[in-house]
Coordinates of C-alpha atoms in Angstrom, one line a residue:
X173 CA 21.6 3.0 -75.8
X174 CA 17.9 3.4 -76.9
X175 CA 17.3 1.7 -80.0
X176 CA 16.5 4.2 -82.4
X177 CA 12.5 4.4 -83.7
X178 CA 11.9 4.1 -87.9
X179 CA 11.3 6.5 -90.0
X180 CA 10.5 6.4 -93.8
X181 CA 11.3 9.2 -95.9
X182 CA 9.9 9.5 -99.8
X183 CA 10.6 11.8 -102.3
X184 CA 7.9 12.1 -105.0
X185 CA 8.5 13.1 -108.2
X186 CA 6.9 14.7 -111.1
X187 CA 4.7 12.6 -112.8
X188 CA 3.2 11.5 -109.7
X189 CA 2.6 15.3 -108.9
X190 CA 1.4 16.1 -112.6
X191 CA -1.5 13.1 -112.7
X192 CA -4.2 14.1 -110.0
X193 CA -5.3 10.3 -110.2
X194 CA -1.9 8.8 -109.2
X195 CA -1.5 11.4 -106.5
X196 CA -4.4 11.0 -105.1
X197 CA -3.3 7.0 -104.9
X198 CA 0.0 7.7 -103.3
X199 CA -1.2 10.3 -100.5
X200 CA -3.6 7.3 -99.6
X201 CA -0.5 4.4 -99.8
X202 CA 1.3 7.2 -97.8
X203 CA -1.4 8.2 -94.8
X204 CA -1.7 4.2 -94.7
X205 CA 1.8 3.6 -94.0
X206 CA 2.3 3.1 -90.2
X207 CA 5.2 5.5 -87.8
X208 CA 6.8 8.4 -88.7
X209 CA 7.1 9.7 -92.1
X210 CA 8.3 12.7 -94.2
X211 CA 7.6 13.5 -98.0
X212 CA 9.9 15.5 -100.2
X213 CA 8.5 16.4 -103.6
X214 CA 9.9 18.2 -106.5
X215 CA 8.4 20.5 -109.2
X216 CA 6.5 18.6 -112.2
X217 CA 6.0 20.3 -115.4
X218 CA 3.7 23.2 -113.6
X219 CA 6.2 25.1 -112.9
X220 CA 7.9 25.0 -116.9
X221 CA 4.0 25.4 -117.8
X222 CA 3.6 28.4 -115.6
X223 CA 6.6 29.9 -116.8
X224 CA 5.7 29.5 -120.6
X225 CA 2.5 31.6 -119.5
X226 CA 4.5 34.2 -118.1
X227 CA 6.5 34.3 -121.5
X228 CA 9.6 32.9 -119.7
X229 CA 11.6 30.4 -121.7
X230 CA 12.7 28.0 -119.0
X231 CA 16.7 27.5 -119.8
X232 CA 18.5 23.7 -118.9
X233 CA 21.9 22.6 -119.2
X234 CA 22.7 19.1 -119.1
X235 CA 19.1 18.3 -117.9
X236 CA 19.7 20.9 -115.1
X237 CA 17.7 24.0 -114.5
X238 CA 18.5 27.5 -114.9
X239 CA 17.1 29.8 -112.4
X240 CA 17.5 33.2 -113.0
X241 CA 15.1 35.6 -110.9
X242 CA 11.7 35.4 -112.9
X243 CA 12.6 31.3 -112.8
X244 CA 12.5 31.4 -108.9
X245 CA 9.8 33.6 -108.8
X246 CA 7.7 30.9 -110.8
X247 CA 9.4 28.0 -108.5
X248 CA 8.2 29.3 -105.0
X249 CA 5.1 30.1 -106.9
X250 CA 4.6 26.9 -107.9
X251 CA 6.7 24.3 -105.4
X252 CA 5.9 25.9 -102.2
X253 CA 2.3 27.3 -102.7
X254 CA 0.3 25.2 -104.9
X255 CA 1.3 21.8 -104.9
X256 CA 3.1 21.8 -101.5
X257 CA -0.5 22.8 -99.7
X258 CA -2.3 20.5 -102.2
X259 CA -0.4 18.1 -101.1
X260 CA -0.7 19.1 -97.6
X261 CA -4.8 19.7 -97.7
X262 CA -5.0 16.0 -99.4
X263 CA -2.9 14.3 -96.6
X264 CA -5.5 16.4 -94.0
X265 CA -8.3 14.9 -95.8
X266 CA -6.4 11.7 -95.5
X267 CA -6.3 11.7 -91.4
X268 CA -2.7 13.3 -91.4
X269 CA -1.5 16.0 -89.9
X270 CA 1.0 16.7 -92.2
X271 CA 2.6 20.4 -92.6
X272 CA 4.2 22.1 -95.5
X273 CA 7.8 23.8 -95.6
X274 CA 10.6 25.2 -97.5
X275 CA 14.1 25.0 -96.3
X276 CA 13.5 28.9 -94.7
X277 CA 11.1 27.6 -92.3
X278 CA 12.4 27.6 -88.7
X279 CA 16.0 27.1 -90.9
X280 CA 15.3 23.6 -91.3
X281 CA 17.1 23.7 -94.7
X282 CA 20.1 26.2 -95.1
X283 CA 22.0 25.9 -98.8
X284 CA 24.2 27.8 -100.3
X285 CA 24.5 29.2 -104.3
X286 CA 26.0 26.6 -106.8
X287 CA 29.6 27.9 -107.6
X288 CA 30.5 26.2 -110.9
X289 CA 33.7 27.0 -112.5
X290 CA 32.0 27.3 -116.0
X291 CA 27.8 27.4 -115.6
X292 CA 26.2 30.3 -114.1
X293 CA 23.2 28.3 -112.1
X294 CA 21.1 31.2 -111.3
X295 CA 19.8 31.2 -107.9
X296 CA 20.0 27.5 -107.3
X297 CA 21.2 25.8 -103.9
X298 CA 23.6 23.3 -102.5
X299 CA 21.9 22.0 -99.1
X300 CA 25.1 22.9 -96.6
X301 CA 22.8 22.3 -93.4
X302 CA 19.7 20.6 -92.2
X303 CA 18.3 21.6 -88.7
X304 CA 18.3 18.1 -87.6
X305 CA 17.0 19.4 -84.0
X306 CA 13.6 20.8 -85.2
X307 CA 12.9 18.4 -87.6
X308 CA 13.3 15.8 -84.9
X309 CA 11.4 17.8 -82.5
X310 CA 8.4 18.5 -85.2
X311 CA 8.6 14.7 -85.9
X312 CA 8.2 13.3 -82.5
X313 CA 5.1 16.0 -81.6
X314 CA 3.2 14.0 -84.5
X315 CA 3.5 16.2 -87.5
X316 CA 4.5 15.2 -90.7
X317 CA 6.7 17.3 -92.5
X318 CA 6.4 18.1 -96.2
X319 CA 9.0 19.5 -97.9
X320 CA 9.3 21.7 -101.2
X321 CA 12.5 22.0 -103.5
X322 CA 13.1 25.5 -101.9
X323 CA 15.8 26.4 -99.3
X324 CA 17.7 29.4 -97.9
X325 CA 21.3 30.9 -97.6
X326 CA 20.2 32.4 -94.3
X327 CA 21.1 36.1 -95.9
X328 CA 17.4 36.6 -97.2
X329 CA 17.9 34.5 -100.7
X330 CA 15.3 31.5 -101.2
X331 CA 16.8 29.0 -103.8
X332 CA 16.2 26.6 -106.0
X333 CA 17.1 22.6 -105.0
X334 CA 17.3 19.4 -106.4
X335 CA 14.6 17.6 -104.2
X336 CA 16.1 14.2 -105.2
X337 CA 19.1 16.1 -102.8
X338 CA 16.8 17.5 -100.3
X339 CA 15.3 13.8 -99.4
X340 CA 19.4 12.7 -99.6
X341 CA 20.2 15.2 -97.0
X342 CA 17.0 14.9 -95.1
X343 CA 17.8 11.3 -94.9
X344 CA 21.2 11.2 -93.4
X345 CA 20.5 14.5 -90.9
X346 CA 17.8 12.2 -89.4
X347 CA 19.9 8.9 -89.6
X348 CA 21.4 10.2 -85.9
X349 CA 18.2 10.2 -84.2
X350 CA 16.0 7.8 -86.6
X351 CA 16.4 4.1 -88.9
X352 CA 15.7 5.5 -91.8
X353 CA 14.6 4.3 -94.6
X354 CA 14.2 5.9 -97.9
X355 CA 12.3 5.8 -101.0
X356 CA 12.3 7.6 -104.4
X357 CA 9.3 7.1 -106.1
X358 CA 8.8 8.2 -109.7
X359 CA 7.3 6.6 -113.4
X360 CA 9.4 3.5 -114.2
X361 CA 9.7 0.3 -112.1
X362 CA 13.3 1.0 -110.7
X363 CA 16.6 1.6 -112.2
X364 CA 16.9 0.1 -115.8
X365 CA 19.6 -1.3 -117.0
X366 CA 18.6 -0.9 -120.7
X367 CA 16.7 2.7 -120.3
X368 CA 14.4 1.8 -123.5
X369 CA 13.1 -1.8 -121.7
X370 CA 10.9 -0.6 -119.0
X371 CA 11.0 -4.4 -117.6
X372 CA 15.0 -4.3 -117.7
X373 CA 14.6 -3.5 -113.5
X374 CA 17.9 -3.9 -111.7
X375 CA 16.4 -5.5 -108.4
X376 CA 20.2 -5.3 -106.6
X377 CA 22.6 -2.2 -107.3
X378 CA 25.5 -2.0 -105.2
X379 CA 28.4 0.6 -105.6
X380 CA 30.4 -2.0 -108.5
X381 CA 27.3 -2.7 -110.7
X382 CA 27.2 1.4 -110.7
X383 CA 30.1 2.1 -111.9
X384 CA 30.3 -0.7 -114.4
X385 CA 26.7 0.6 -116.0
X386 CA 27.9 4.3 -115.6
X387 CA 31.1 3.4 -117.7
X388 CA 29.0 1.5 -120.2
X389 CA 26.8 4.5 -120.5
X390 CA 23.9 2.3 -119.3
X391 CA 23.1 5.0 -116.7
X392 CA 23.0 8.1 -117.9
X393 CA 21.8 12.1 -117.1
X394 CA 19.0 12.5 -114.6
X395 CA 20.1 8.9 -112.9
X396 CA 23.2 9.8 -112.4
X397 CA 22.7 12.3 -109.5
X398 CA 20.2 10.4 -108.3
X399 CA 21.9 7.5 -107.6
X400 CA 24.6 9.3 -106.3
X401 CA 22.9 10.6 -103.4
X402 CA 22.0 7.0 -102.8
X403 CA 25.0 6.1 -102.2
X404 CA 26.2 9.3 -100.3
X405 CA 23.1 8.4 -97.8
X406 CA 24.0 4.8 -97.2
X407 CA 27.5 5.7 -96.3
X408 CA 26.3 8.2 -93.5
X409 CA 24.0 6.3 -91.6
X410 CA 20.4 5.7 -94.0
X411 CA 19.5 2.4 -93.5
X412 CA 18.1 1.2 -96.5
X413 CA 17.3 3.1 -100.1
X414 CA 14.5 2.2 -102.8
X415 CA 13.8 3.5 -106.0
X416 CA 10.1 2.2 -108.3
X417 CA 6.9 3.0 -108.4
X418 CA 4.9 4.3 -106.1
X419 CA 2.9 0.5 -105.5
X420 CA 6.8 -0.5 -103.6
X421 CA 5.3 1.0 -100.8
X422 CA 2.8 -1.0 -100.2
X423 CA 4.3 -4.6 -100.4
X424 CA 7.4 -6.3 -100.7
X425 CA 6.4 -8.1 -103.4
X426 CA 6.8 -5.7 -106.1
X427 CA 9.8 -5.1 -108.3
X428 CA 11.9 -2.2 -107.5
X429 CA 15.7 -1.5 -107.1
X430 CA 17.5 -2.1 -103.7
X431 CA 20.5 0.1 -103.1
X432 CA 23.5 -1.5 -101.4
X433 CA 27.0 -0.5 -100.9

């Protein structure tokens, strides 16, 4: 059997999106970093800022988003126009040919609506397929893919989607054809195990040490789902799962969290 060739994927979030500066420093960390790669990026605050200029009052519950129809307007607006082909035009400039998508394109991302016994989501999406074929076909011609927090049921509806799931479900599709590796990048050092001590850096979390700081309330909200797609990934085929600062991608020597099972 051939061995399989690397791949590393790594989702973005928003304060790396919101601070031109830091951006700029990852796109160059990321057009540096050798073989094939994909980038998944979420949202920021432009969106919620966007919104608040439309007079929309952007709705959460229990850190979640609402998105009604206005909301998703604003979302495709904002995550698949203007920062996905900044992002794209700064990875150009950068000596990659990198190309922007949303789940609808060539139905590389198909989802369906959240169907919660109790919350009415809006029009946000559960990833239920990933056309692992074209990606790896778009992959191996050279390109790299960059992909927005918008998918598709396949009936005509774009929705909102978590992008932390997006890179989870990226991840494993491409685990058949690829050793992946992937990386969440976002503000603080890794996962804390005290969230108020930003040096507090778990360096090894394996499925035990999760459920032992879930129970103790250690981790909390936003992690939670998070780390949970971590886990999902590494038990369908993702090699190996980061989470720190962008700067983990450039050496081994900086402090981040390792996920293990």
């Amino acid at each position: 059997m051939e061995d399989k060739k690397p791949i590393t994927i790594i989702k973005i979030g928003g304060n790396v999106i919101d601070n031109p500066t830091e951006l700029a420093l990852f796109l160059n960390d990321f057009a540096n970093m050798e073989g094939f790669k994909l980038l998944v990026h979420g949202g920021g605050k432009s969106a919620t800022k966007m919104a608040e200029s439309m007079g929309l009052t952007p709705v959460l519950i229990d850190g979640r988003r609402i998105t009604d129809a206005a909301m998703l307007d604003v979302a495709v607006m904002i995550y698949a126009g203007q920062i996905n082909k900044n992002i794209v035009a700064q990875l150009q400039a950068n000596q990659i040919n990198a190309m922007g998508f949303t789940g609808a394109d060539g139905n590389l991302i198909q989802s369906q609506k959240r169907n919660h016994p109790t919350i009415d989501y809006g029009f946000v999406g559960d990833v239920t397929h990933v056309n692992s074929t074209l990606l790896q076909t778009l992959v191996n011609t050279g390109i790299v893919p960059v992909f927005c927090a918008i998918t598709h049921d396949k009936q005509g509806q774009l929705l909102n989607t978590n992008a932390d799931t997006i890179a989870s479900e990226l991840a494993i599709a491409l685990s058949a054809h690829f050793e992946v590796t992937l990386n969440y990048c976002f503000e603080k050092a890794g996962v804390l195990s005290d969230s108020n001590d930003d040096d507090s850096v778990i360096e090894q979390l394996n499925a035990s040490l999760y459920a032992k700081l879930k129970e103790e309330d250690a981790i909390h909200s936003g992690m939670i789902p998070k780390l949970d797609n971590c886990f999902k990934s590494l038990k369908q085929g993702v090699q190996s799962i980061k989470i720190g600062k962008r700067q983990m991608l450039q050496n081994n020597k900086t402090i981040c969290t390792t996920i293990n099972l």
